[in-house]
XYZ file of C-alpha atoms in Angstrom:
644
model
C 109.567 -66.140 -59.981
C 111.623 -66.723 -56.813
C 111.588 -64.013 -54.119
C 115.277 -64.799 -53.416
C 117.955 -66.826 -55.307
C 121.351 -68.123 -54.072
C 123.420 -69.132 -57.019
C 126.741 -71.025 -57.027
C 127.715 -69.554 -53.615
C 130.783 -70.809 -51.674
C 131.841 -69.925 -48.103
C 134.914 -70.909 -46.047
C 136.207 -69.942 -42.653
C 140.013 -69.795 -42.847
C 140.875 -73.231 -44.244
C 137.590 -74.960 -43.549
C 135.110 -75.099 -46.395
C 131.485 -74.723 -45.194
C 129.500 -74.312 -48.451
C 130.660 -75.151 -51.886
C 128.902 -73.886 -55.034
C 125.403 -74.298 -53.585
C 122.097 -73.250 -55.193
C 119.050 -72.263 -53.057
C 115.874 -70.379 -53.782
C 112.847 -69.201 -51.858
C 109.448 -68.885 -53.529
C 106.309 -67.233 -52.060
C 104.610 -69.670 -49.629
C 107.675 -71.850 -49.197
C 108.388 -73.076 -45.636
C 111.882 -74.514 -45.844
C 113.643 -76.252 -42.985
C 117.435 -76.438 -43.060
C 118.897 -79.456 -41.244
C 122.358 -80.911 -40.743
C 124.902 -81.390 -38.036
C 126.159 -78.506 -35.815
C 128.954 -76.621 -37.510
C 127.842 -77.903 -40.892
C 126.737 -74.503 -42.259
C 123.079 -74.107 -41.295
C 123.511 -70.688 -39.571
C 126.047 -69.631 -42.208
C 123.432 -70.254 -45.013
C 120.785 -68.407 -42.966
C 123.022 -65.335 -42.567
C 123.753 -65.379 -46.305
C 120.006 -65.493 -47.034
C 119.551 -62.596 -44.616
C 122.246 -60.592 -46.442
C 124.388 -60.176 -43.274
C 127.320 -62.441 -44.199
C 129.697 -62.094 -47.119
C 130.684 -65.038 -49.361
C 133.552 -65.882 -51.702
C 131.819 -66.793 -54.964
C 128.376 -66.807 -56.481
C 125.425 -64.396 -56.342
C 122.572 -63.511 -54.034
C 119.596 -62.197 -55.989
C 116.549 -60.691 -54.232
C 113.542 -58.892 -55.615
C 113.644 -55.220 -54.918
C 110.565 -54.913 -52.715
C 111.205 -58.099 -50.696
C 112.004 -57.683 -47.020
C 113.901 -60.441 -45.109
C 113.955 -60.505 -41.323
C 115.653 -62.970 -38.962
C 115.102 -64.197 -35.379
C 118.517 -64.192 -33.774
C 119.581 -66.519 -30.994
C 120.657 -63.575 -28.854
C 118.412 -60.493 -29.524
C 119.366 -56.996 -28.364
C 117.048 -54.172 -27.141
C 117.291 -50.523 -26.293
C 117.767 -49.798 -22.604
C 114.542 -49.302 -20.563
C 112.222 -50.273 -23.435
C 109.207 -52.289 -22.136
C 108.023 -55.636 -23.531
C 104.949 -54.135 -25.093
C 106.887 -51.166 -26.506
C 109.508 -53.535 -28.046
C 106.729 -55.434 -29.885
C 104.994 -52.268 -30.960
C 108.267 -50.788 -32.283
C 108.618 -53.801 -34.597
C 105.120 -52.909 -35.907
C 105.588 -49.207 -36.353
C 105.615 -49.479 -40.179
C 102.340 -51.419 -40.236
C 100.692 -49.016 -37.689
C 101.768 -46.026 -39.874
C 100.306 -47.714 -42.929
C 96.986 -48.240 -41.111
C 96.945 -44.597 -39.997
C 97.693 -43.454 -43.516
C 94.852 -45.688 -44.856
C 92.395 -44.182 -42.351
C 93.454 -40.623 -43.286
C 93.036 -41.539 -46.982
C 89.478 -42.671 -46.381
C 88.592 -39.287 -44.906
C 90.056 -37.576 -47.945
C 88.148 -39.876 -50.384
C 84.825 -38.882 -48.740
C 85.256 -35.408 -50.259
C 87.138 -36.428 -53.408
C 85.941 -40.017 -54.190
C 86.908 -39.898 -57.881
C 90.514 -38.920 -57.326
C 92.490 -41.538 -59.327
C 95.789 -40.985 -57.442
C 94.020 -41.378 -54.002
C 92.206 -44.498 -55.175
C 95.446 -46.035 -56.507
C 97.140 -45.252 -53.105
C 94.179 -46.779 -51.288
C 94.536 -50.025 -53.280
C 98.292 -50.231 -52.578
C 97.699 -49.713 -48.808
C 94.810 -52.175 -48.787
C 97.041 -54.872 -50.458
C 99.889 -54.118 -48.026
C 97.622 -54.410 -44.966
C 95.961 -57.547 -46.321
C 99.284 -59.278 -46.999
C 100.515 -58.536 -43.438
C 97.041 -59.117 -41.950
C 97.426 -55.779 -40.035
C 93.866 -54.647 -39.661
C 93.544 -55.499 -35.947
C 97.086 -55.237 -34.561
C 96.170 -54.260 -31.020
C 94.082 -57.412 -30.608
C 96.877 -59.521 -32.033
C 99.493 -57.896 -29.710
C 97.307 -58.815 -26.680
C 96.827 -62.383 -27.974
C 100.577 -62.983 -28.576
C 101.445 -61.495 -25.200
C 99.027 -63.960 -23.636
C 100.040 -66.998 -25.635
C 103.803 -66.425 -25.082
C 103.336 -65.889 -21.348
C 104.561 -62.253 -21.650
C 101.356 -60.521 -20.460
C 102.513 -60.166 -16.830
C 105.792 -58.653 -18.061
C 104.293 -56.212 -20.746
C 105.263 -53.075 -18.827
C 108.635 -54.390 -17.522
C 111.911 -53.461 -19.310
C 112.903 -56.194 -21.724
C 116.464 -56.212 -20.495
C 115.231 -57.514 -17.062
C 113.842 -60.641 -18.640
C 115.704 -63.951 -19.070
C 117.353 -64.822 -22.434
C 114.523 -67.202 -23.334
C 111.846 -64.598 -22.526
C 113.709 -61.923 -24.647
C 113.658 -64.340 -27.579
C 109.911 -64.767 -27.126
C 109.485 -60.883 -27.256
C 111.501 -60.755 -30.533
C 109.591 -63.713 -31.988
C 106.263 -62.111 -31.056
C 107.245 -58.900 -32.928
C 108.388 -60.792 -36.007
C 105.342 -63.023 -36.441
C 103.081 -59.982 -36.079
C 105.164 -57.939 -38.449
C 105.136 -60.802 -41.063
C 108.107 -59.904 -43.293
C 108.126 -61.157 -46.883
C 110.669 -63.869 -45.900
C 110.956 -64.775 -42.196
C 114.118 -66.537 -41.014
C 113.887 -68.429 -37.720
C 116.930 -70.017 -35.997
C 115.627 -72.658 -33.552
C 112.299 -70.878 -32.867
C 110.925 -73.542 -30.551
C 113.852 -73.192 -28.030
C 112.546 -71.866 -24.710
C 108.860 -72.402 -25.823
C 106.600 -74.904 -24.064
C 104.426 -77.154 -26.168
C 101.398 -74.871 -25.936
C 103.467 -71.912 -27.217
C 104.849 -74.087 -30.015
C 101.291 -75.095 -31.018
C 100.269 -71.372 -31.075
C 103.382 -70.574 -33.233
C 102.556 -73.428 -35.667
C 99.048 -72.228 -36.028
C 100.088 -68.685 -36.645
C 102.667 -69.629 -39.241
C 100.204 -71.836 -41.160
C 97.134 -69.602 -40.825
C 98.955 -66.405 -41.864
C 100.633 -68.222 -44.823
C 104.200 -67.163 -44.005
C 107.112 -67.536 -46.371
C 109.614 -69.059 -44.071
C 113.133 -70.471 -43.801
C 114.033 -72.084 -40.448
C 116.443 -74.204 -38.546
C 114.926 -76.622 -35.998
C 115.615 -79.774 -34.115
C 111.901 -80.175 -33.201
C 110.966 -83.001 -35.578
C 107.205 -82.697 -35.041
C 107.480 -78.907 -35.711
C 109.390 -79.648 -38.939
C 106.805 -82.211 -39.925
C 103.867 -79.880 -39.471
C 105.464 -76.722 -40.927
C 107.981 -77.618 -43.619
C 107.051 -77.810 -47.291
C 110.628 -78.621 -48.093
C 113.612 -79.975 -46.053
C 117.067 -78.989 -47.134
C 119.980 -81.001 -45.696
C 123.485 -79.573 -45.607
C 126.026 -82.413 -45.908
C 129.676 -82.188 -46.901
C 129.338 -78.512 -48.035
C 126.473 -79.402 -50.437
C 122.713 -79.131 -50.257
C 120.273 -81.997 -50.783
C 116.562 -80.999 -51.083
C 113.588 -83.229 -50.043
C 109.946 -82.399 -50.429
C 107.787 -82.227 -47.286
C 108.703 -82.474 -43.628
C 110.850 -84.735 -41.428
C 108.959 -88.048 -41.976
C 109.209 -87.605 -45.724
C 112.891 -86.657 -45.354
C 113.566 -89.955 -43.614
C 111.763 -92.122 -46.271
C 113.371 -90.181 -49.142
C 116.837 -90.502 -47.502
C 116.301 -94.250 -47.185
C 115.305 -94.466 -50.871
C 118.420 -92.443 -51.789
C 120.578 -94.849 -49.733
C 119.112 -97.856 -51.606
C 119.696 -96.109 -54.947
C 123.292 -95.333 -54.004
C 123.812 -98.988 -52.999
C 122.490 -100.184 -56.370
C 124.667 -97.637 -58.194
C 127.682 -98.785 -56.151
C 127.022 -102.443 -57.066
C 126.879 -101.479 -60.759
C 130.062 -99.466 -60.324
C 131.864 -102.438 -58.812
C 130.836 -104.679 -61.737
C 132.036 -102.124 -64.184
C 135.255 -101.593 -62.290
C 135.939 -105.334 -62.223
C 135.580 -105.431 -66.063
C 137.777 -102.406 -66.619
C 140.515 -103.674 -64.259
C 140.535 -106.975 -66.156
C 141.208 -104.927 -69.288
C 143.915 -102.878 -67.475
C 145.677 -106.019 -66.232
C 146.057 -107.357 -69.832
C 148.338 -104.308 -70.078
C 149.475 -104.607 -73.694
C 147.637 -101.571 -75.008
C 147.105 -99.794 -71.760
C 150.341 -97.836 -72.158
C 149.385 -96.510 -75.650
C 148.478 -92.855 -75.613
C 145.018 -93.411 -77.205
C 144.072 -95.622 -74.224
C 145.248 -93.127 -71.494
C 141.670 -91.806 -71.146
C 140.371 -95.305 -70.453
C 143.149 -95.933 -68.006
C 142.329 -92.635 -66.184
C 138.650 -93.728 -66.079
C 139.659 -96.906 -64.220
C 141.474 -94.840 -61.648
C 138.363 -92.549 -61.225
C 136.149 -95.647 -60.840
C 138.411 -96.876 -58.110
C 138.142 -93.566 -56.291
C 134.363 -93.538 -56.604
C 134.237 -97.122 -55.377
C 136.167 -96.055 -52.293
C 133.914 -93.054 -51.657
C 130.473 -94.611 -52.120
C 130.640 -97.198 -49.378
C 131.548 -94.591 -46.755
C 128.725 -92.316 -47.937
C 126.196 -95.245 -47.901
C 127.455 -96.399 -44.500
C 127.140 -92.855 -43.128
C 123.551 -92.538 -44.318
C 122.766 -96.037 -43.025
C 124.057 -95.193 -39.549
C 122.040 -92.007 -39.435
C 118.789 -93.841 -40.487
C 119.467 -96.693 -38.082
C 119.914 -94.202 -35.244
C 116.574 -92.665 -36.090
C 114.640 -95.889 -36.700
C 116.294 -98.385 -34.302
C 114.424 -99.437 -31.132
C 116.520 -101.227 -28.539
C 115.106 -103.806 -26.219
C 114.387 -101.891 -23.013
C 113.086 -104.761 -20.949
C 116.461 -105.820 -19.579
C 116.257 -105.195 -15.810
C 118.975 -104.595 -13.298
C 118.587 -104.521 -9.575
C 115.109 -106.082 -10.103
C 113.192 -102.769 -10.421
C 114.383 -101.376 -7.100
C 112.817 -98.186 -5.796
C 114.771 -95.012 -6.458
C 112.371 -92.261 -5.365
C 109.147 -92.484 -3.424
C 106.881 -89.477 -2.861
C 103.719 -89.331 -0.802
C 101.518 -86.202 -0.568
C 104.415 -83.821 -1.177
C 103.906 -80.024 -1.284
C 106.289 -77.338 -2.456
C 105.962 -73.523 -2.703
C 108.451 -70.981 -3.943
C 107.472 -67.592 -2.505
C 103.710 -67.384 -2.807
C 103.530 -69.677 -5.811
C 102.342 -73.224 -5.241
C 104.300 -75.478 -7.579
C 103.558 -78.983 -6.185
C 100.390 -79.800 -4.314
C 99.616 -83.195 -2.781
C 101.587 -85.284 -5.300
C 102.386 -88.952 -4.800
C 104.470 -91.117 -7.087
C 107.332 -93.588 -7.421
C 110.423 -93.849 -9.683
C 111.652 -97.405 -10.265
C 114.956 -98.632 -11.668
C 113.926 -98.951 -15.319
C 111.381 -96.048 -15.536
C 111.488 -93.621 -18.417
C 109.640 -90.513 -17.089
C 109.136 -87.232 -18.930
C 108.218 -84.163 -16.862
C 106.191 -81.915 -19.130
C 103.952 -78.821 -18.895
C 103.978 -75.007 -19.289
C 107.031 -72.905 -18.566
C 107.209 -71.797 -14.894
C 104.885 -74.597 -13.717
C 107.548 -76.142 -11.428
C 109.139 -78.889 -13.554
C 112.742 -78.021 -12.732
C 111.778 -77.679 -9.103
C 110.803 -81.401 -9.018
C 114.201 -82.223 -10.582
C 115.961 -80.261 -7.801
C 113.923 -82.244 -5.216
C 115.184 -85.509 -6.812
C 118.721 -84.100 -6.687
C 118.186 -83.129 -3.053
C 118.999 -79.470 -3.883
C 115.534 -78.572 -2.544
C 113.464 -80.190 0.209
C 109.681 -80.578 0.194
C 107.570 -78.318 2.434
C 105.447 -81.245 3.688
C 104.708 -84.870 2.847
C 107.137 -87.799 2.576
C 109.981 -87.881 0.110
C 112.389 -90.888 0.199
C 115.485 -91.526 -1.962
C 117.318 -94.836 -2.143
C 121.060 -95.383 -2.299
C 122.158 -95.129 -5.961
C 124.314 -92.998 -8.282
C 122.802 -90.137 -10.332
C 124.022 -88.696 -13.587
C 122.789 -85.140 -14.089
C 122.657 -82.998 -17.223
C 121.754 -79.298 -16.703
C 121.198 -76.473 -19.153
C 124.090 -74.497 -17.634
C 126.620 -77.332 -18.308
C 128.184 -76.989 -14.848
C 130.191 -80.167 -15.352
C 132.432 -78.457 -17.942
C 135.548 -76.348 -17.107
C 135.650 -73.648 -19.781
C 139.520 -73.353 -19.612
C 140.212 -76.973 -20.299
C 140.366 -78.625 -23.738
C 138.210 -81.638 -24.651
C 140.909 -84.223 -24.001
C 141.583 -82.739 -20.525
C 137.886 -82.956 -19.748
C 137.709 -86.700 -20.514
C 141.247 -87.578 -19.362
C 141.824 -85.401 -16.245
C 144.763 -87.555 -15.125
C 146.593 -87.365 -18.483
C 146.798 -89.814 -21.327
C 144.314 -90.388 -24.135
C 142.154 -93.271 -22.730
C 138.716 -92.929 -21.214
C 136.641 -95.400 -19.184
C 133.119 -95.704 -20.659
C 130.943 -97.743 -18.228
C 133.475 -100.602 -17.979
C 135.099 -100.273 -21.390
C 138.527 -98.571 -21.777
C 138.578 -96.583 -25.082
C 140.698 -94.095 -26.950
C 139.188 -90.675 -26.344
C 138.755 -90.020 -30.110
C 137.262 -93.479 -30.624
C 134.588 -92.557 -28.120
C 134.048 -88.915 -29.115
C 133.622 -89.639 -32.840
C 130.337 -91.328 -31.738
C 129.233 -87.802 -30.779
C 130.300 -86.424 -34.152
C 133.543 -84.714 -32.977
C 136.361 -84.641 -35.566
C 139.958 -85.451 -34.371
C 141.095 -81.807 -34.581
C 138.589 -80.827 -31.839
C 140.427 -82.839 -29.130
C 142.762 -79.994 -28.293
C 140.092 -77.229 -28.575
C 139.255 -75.324 -25.399
C 135.610 -75.599 -24.130
C 135.130 -71.839 -24.125
C 135.705 -71.752 -27.919
C 132.922 -74.233 -28.656
C 129.362 -73.340 -29.725
C 126.449 -73.932 -27.352
C 125.473 -77.104 -29.212
C 129.029 -78.430 -29.195
C 129.298 -77.799 -25.450
C 126.030 -79.769 -24.955
C 127.524 -82.595 -26.944
C 130.614 -82.597 -24.757
C 128.518 -82.566 -21.587
C 126.377 -85.412 -22.784
C 129.320 -87.513 -23.928
C 130.938 -86.959 -20.527
C 127.732 -87.947 -18.780
C 127.637 -91.335 -20.502
C 131.144 -92.175 -19.298
C 129.914 -92.164 -15.719
C 128.814 -95.251 -13.668
C 125.243 -94.397 -12.735
C 121.826 -95.953 -11.955
C 119.666 -92.957 -12.860
C 119.848 -90.144 -15.461
C 118.284 -86.800 -14.655
C 118.194 -84.509 -17.700
C 116.993 -80.927 -17.856
C 116.071 -79.970 -21.464
C 118.760 -82.240 -22.970
C 117.884 -81.523 -26.627
C 118.228 -77.712 -26.487
C 120.931 -76.461 -28.942
C 121.497 -79.981 -30.314
C 121.191 -80.794 -33.982
C 119.078 -83.769 -35.154
C 121.963 -86.201 -35.746
C 123.120 -85.588 -32.136
C 119.624 -85.990 -30.802
C 119.442 -89.345 -32.544
C 122.681 -90.329 -30.826
C 121.359 -89.184 -27.450
C 118.217 -91.249 -27.987
C 120.306 -94.247 -28.839
C 122.348 -93.909 -25.664
C 119.301 -93.371 -23.484
C 117.454 -96.333 -24.998
C 120.438 -98.621 -24.349
C 120.975 -97.268 -20.787
C 120.098 -99.846 -18.212
C 118.713 -97.637 -15.497
C 116.031 -95.024 -14.813
C 115.724 -91.867 -16.875
C 113.862 -88.750 -15.599
C 113.886 -85.745 -17.882
C 112.258 -82.344 -18.579
C 111.613 -81.588 -22.189
C 109.342 -79.629 -24.550
C 110.520 -81.726 -27.530
C 107.325 -83.738 -28.334
C 109.103 -86.172 -30.676
C 111.859 -86.865 -28.132
C 109.323 -87.339 -25.334
C 107.194 -89.692 -27.505
C 110.247 -91.754 -28.373
C 111.817 -92.049 -24.860
C 109.096 -91.707 -22.239
C 106.988 -94.563 -20.879
C 105.322 -92.375 -18.277
C 104.496 -88.641 -17.985
C 104.388 -86.314 -14.972
C 102.230 -83.471 -16.379
C 102.382 -80.114 -14.555
C 98.922 -78.679 -15.015
C 99.514 -75.382 -13.091
C 98.587 -74.282 -9.584
C 100.517 -77.182 -8.108
C 98.545 -79.965 -9.783
C 100.561 -82.856 -11.270
C 98.930 -85.533 -13.295
C 100.511 -89.029 -13.933
C 99.819 -90.524 -17.356
C 100.958 -93.584 -19.407
C 99.783 -92.121 -22.756
C 102.193 -90.864 -25.350
C 102.705 -87.116 -25.129
C 101.146 -86.569 -28.544
C 98.041 -88.509 -27.611
C 97.725 -86.633 -24.340
C 98.030 -83.235 -26.098
C 95.536 -84.280 -28.744
C 92.945 -85.344 -26.210
C 93.545 -82.255 -24.117
C 92.943 -80.077 -27.161
C 89.755 -81.951 -28.035
C 88.478 -81.577 -24.405
C 89.208 -77.808 -24.511
C 87.231 -77.496 -27.761
C 84.394 -79.548 -26.202
C 84.401 -77.275 -23.098
C 84.349 -74.143 -25.311
C 81.471 -75.627 -27.329
C 79.618 -76.501 -24.099
C 80.055 -72.965 -22.798
C 78.586 -71.540 -25.984
C 75.682 -73.979 -25.727
C 75.034 -72.961 -22.167
C 74.824 -69.277 -23.208
C 72.314 -70.170 -25.878
C 69.981 -72.030 -23.452
C 66.970 -70.101 -22.178
C 67.537 -68.970 -18.540
C 65.299 -70.567 -15.916
C 63.232 -68.028 -13.960
C 60.988 -68.707 -11.011
C 58.327 -66.136 -11.811
C 57.676 -67.313 -15.393
C 56.390 -70.650 -16.790
C 58.087 -71.923 -19.942
C 55.709 -73.524 -22.486
C 55.720 -74.563 -26.068
C 53.403 -72.490 -28.327
C 50.881 -74.369 -30.503
C 53.177 -73.764 -33.576
C 56.243 -75.054 -31.700
C 54.377 -78.197 -30.618
C 53.373 -78.809 -34.218
C 56.867 -78.212 -35.500
C 58.310 -80.506 -32.832
C 55.996 -83.318 -34.049
C 56.369 -82.656 -37.847
C 60.072 -81.786 -38.202
C 61.514 -85.260 -37.690
C 59.509 -86.672 -40.605
C 60.389 -83.679 -42.768
C 64.090 -84.055 -41.952
C 64.030 -87.752 -42.665
C 62.294 -87.122 -46.022
C 64.901 -84.535 -47.024
C 67.857 -86.716 -46.005
C 66.427 -89.601 -48.130
C 66.048 -87.254 -51.131
C 69.610 -85.956 -50.658
C 70.926 -89.528 -50.495
C 69.118 -90.430 -53.766
C 70.507 -87.323 -55.530
C 74.041 -88.225 -54.341
C 73.618 -91.768 -55.750
C 72.404 -90.319 -59.070
C 75.536 -88.141 -59.242
C 77.660 -91.272 -59.092
C 75.725 -93.015 -61.852
C 76.385 -91.782 -65.483
C 73.134 -93.277 -66.791
C 71.215 -91.323 -64.160
C 72.916 -87.954 -64.252
C 72.990 -87.871 -68.146
C 69.134 -88.042 -68.148
C 68.703 -85.151 -65.743
C 71.801 -83.115 -66.482
C 74.740 -82.534 -64.151
C 74.117 -78.826 -63.527
C 70.367 -79.242 -62.696
C 71.148 -82.287 -60.507
C 73.920 -80.372 -58.586
C 71.676 -77.362 -58.129
C 68.810 -79.496 -56.776
C 71.245 -81.270 -54.361
C 72.682 -77.902 -53.208
C 69.202 -76.426 -52.579
C 68.088 -79.463 -50.519
C 71.291 -79.548 -48.443
C 70.910 -75.801 -47.763
C 67.271 -76.283 -46.593
C 68.132 -79.277 -44.378
C 70.541 -77.477 -41.912
C 68.034 -74.838 -40.624
C 65.465 -77.547 -40.002
C 67.921 -79.627 -37.986
C 68.988 -76.507 -35.946
C 65.314 -75.566 -35.301
C 64.414 -79.082 -34.120
C 67.468 -79.250 -31.762
C 66.473 -75.863 -30.234
C 62.910 -77.211 -29.661
C 64.279 -80.438 -28.202
C 66.399 -78.438 -25.741
C 63.379 -76.390 -24.730
C 61.314 -79.586 -24.137
C 64.126 -81.044 -22.040
C 64.241 -77.833 -19.984
C 60.433 -77.872 -19.382
C 60.698 -81.499 -18.218
C 63.223 -80.497 -15.458
C 61.069 -77.678 -14.045
């Protein structure tokens, strides 16, 4: 049974239809990603699921005990409440349940056969189990650390930035673990390490989740279903983003085949219609109407197929990036540069070069100094020491504040400041709508003022404006924030075809992997590492090295400590074990291998019996592990003695 059902729901804003007779359901354990273009209805659907938005037709059915909670883009807090208090306030219900459980245990000590108390204990145990609420204080400390909020825990939330406030709200929600959690762009303002922590939490704690995201790796790792909103309807695909792409391609091929069949059928029916003798008779009016319907479908299908094809090509196309201009001239050259802001060292002894065709991603934790390096490139900041040289060339800059846009102008005025409806796009003179439809703007938006656009729409305008400029180098600060996936695909296409250098800051791993040929990795405390790996490979290796370091630390703790006043020796029994164990281990491994072979051979396991054979194998495998551990301990001790 579904936790929540949306049945035949429609929603319109004034004359614009957003959703039309859609069905949607959430079952326990679902992790559903909603995708589609900005303004297509993603947030509308989320608000309907949350129960905070009315709709015209249909029904929203939710089980009585199910609680739905949503991460909003702009959270609100009480005045003067601290970061830690804000998180604890979200968890008050769980803390009260834990306190009630502990009180109940004391009562049961004196009345352990009380049926009512035992029933209540079972209910509380199940509730605390479902929400994994047994060690909340430890979890609060962990989430404060992982979301880089620990240093602010006693500071009023209202003094934090918008991104930090969202992290506070997200921390409270994932610890609270509602029955259905709704997340609107949860990875915005999170660095890759925070995203990884969030992913691990959502998977480990088995959340039931509905989310909107443009982070394609996040979608791929988290989503069990991907639901696309297109032309007011929903289309559901199993799995994450990669499976969505392959399924969409298969759907496009199927539509193409259906369209071919339709055309053949239409040709046959139109031949009948042209004969015309009986077409006017009343009994044939139905067939005549069917011909007209076939014609309409034949008109619609190619545009739908073409639209899907364009979307897929944008995602899968790789442009040739080897065309060079200005013969790889030097744009920026840095030698042993240093930069501090206050007492914080952001760049220490860094050297590097940016050439004409470079594609460089600047990555690392929030607050490590990535945007500072961009400002040095833009000459808004100077280095404290070292050599920084900038050549003569034109820079196109995209910033998160969208300073290039005048809020009081409409879109046409932004692109055609001197009047008219034509815009120059790097040497080509185009009609402003002809250009802007590439960025998914409908014609009616041309006269819309910038201040009435959503954050994502403003970003699209700023990016479209950027690509009209004549420039040798693009500098982009978090360009994918607030963009939907179709727009990110367009951005990637424009960047890949841009014949110049691109330097950008981003936490979007998929975007970085697709665009960057080189990484500047901010490691913290001023250290910057240059790498030519893909970002995913770098993060994977970094994670493995951390696990190896952790393992090595544990091993070091287990090693016997060297003392100067005591001689370390093997006892007689230890010496004998050290000599005998290798043969014993080898014998056991051989026997296990033989038993495994027998399990794969019907003539063998039928003679002995499957249950007896499995039991024998299980016993031998269980006895092998302690012997190996014992031998390794003795071997470490022997190595230690040899170093003394």
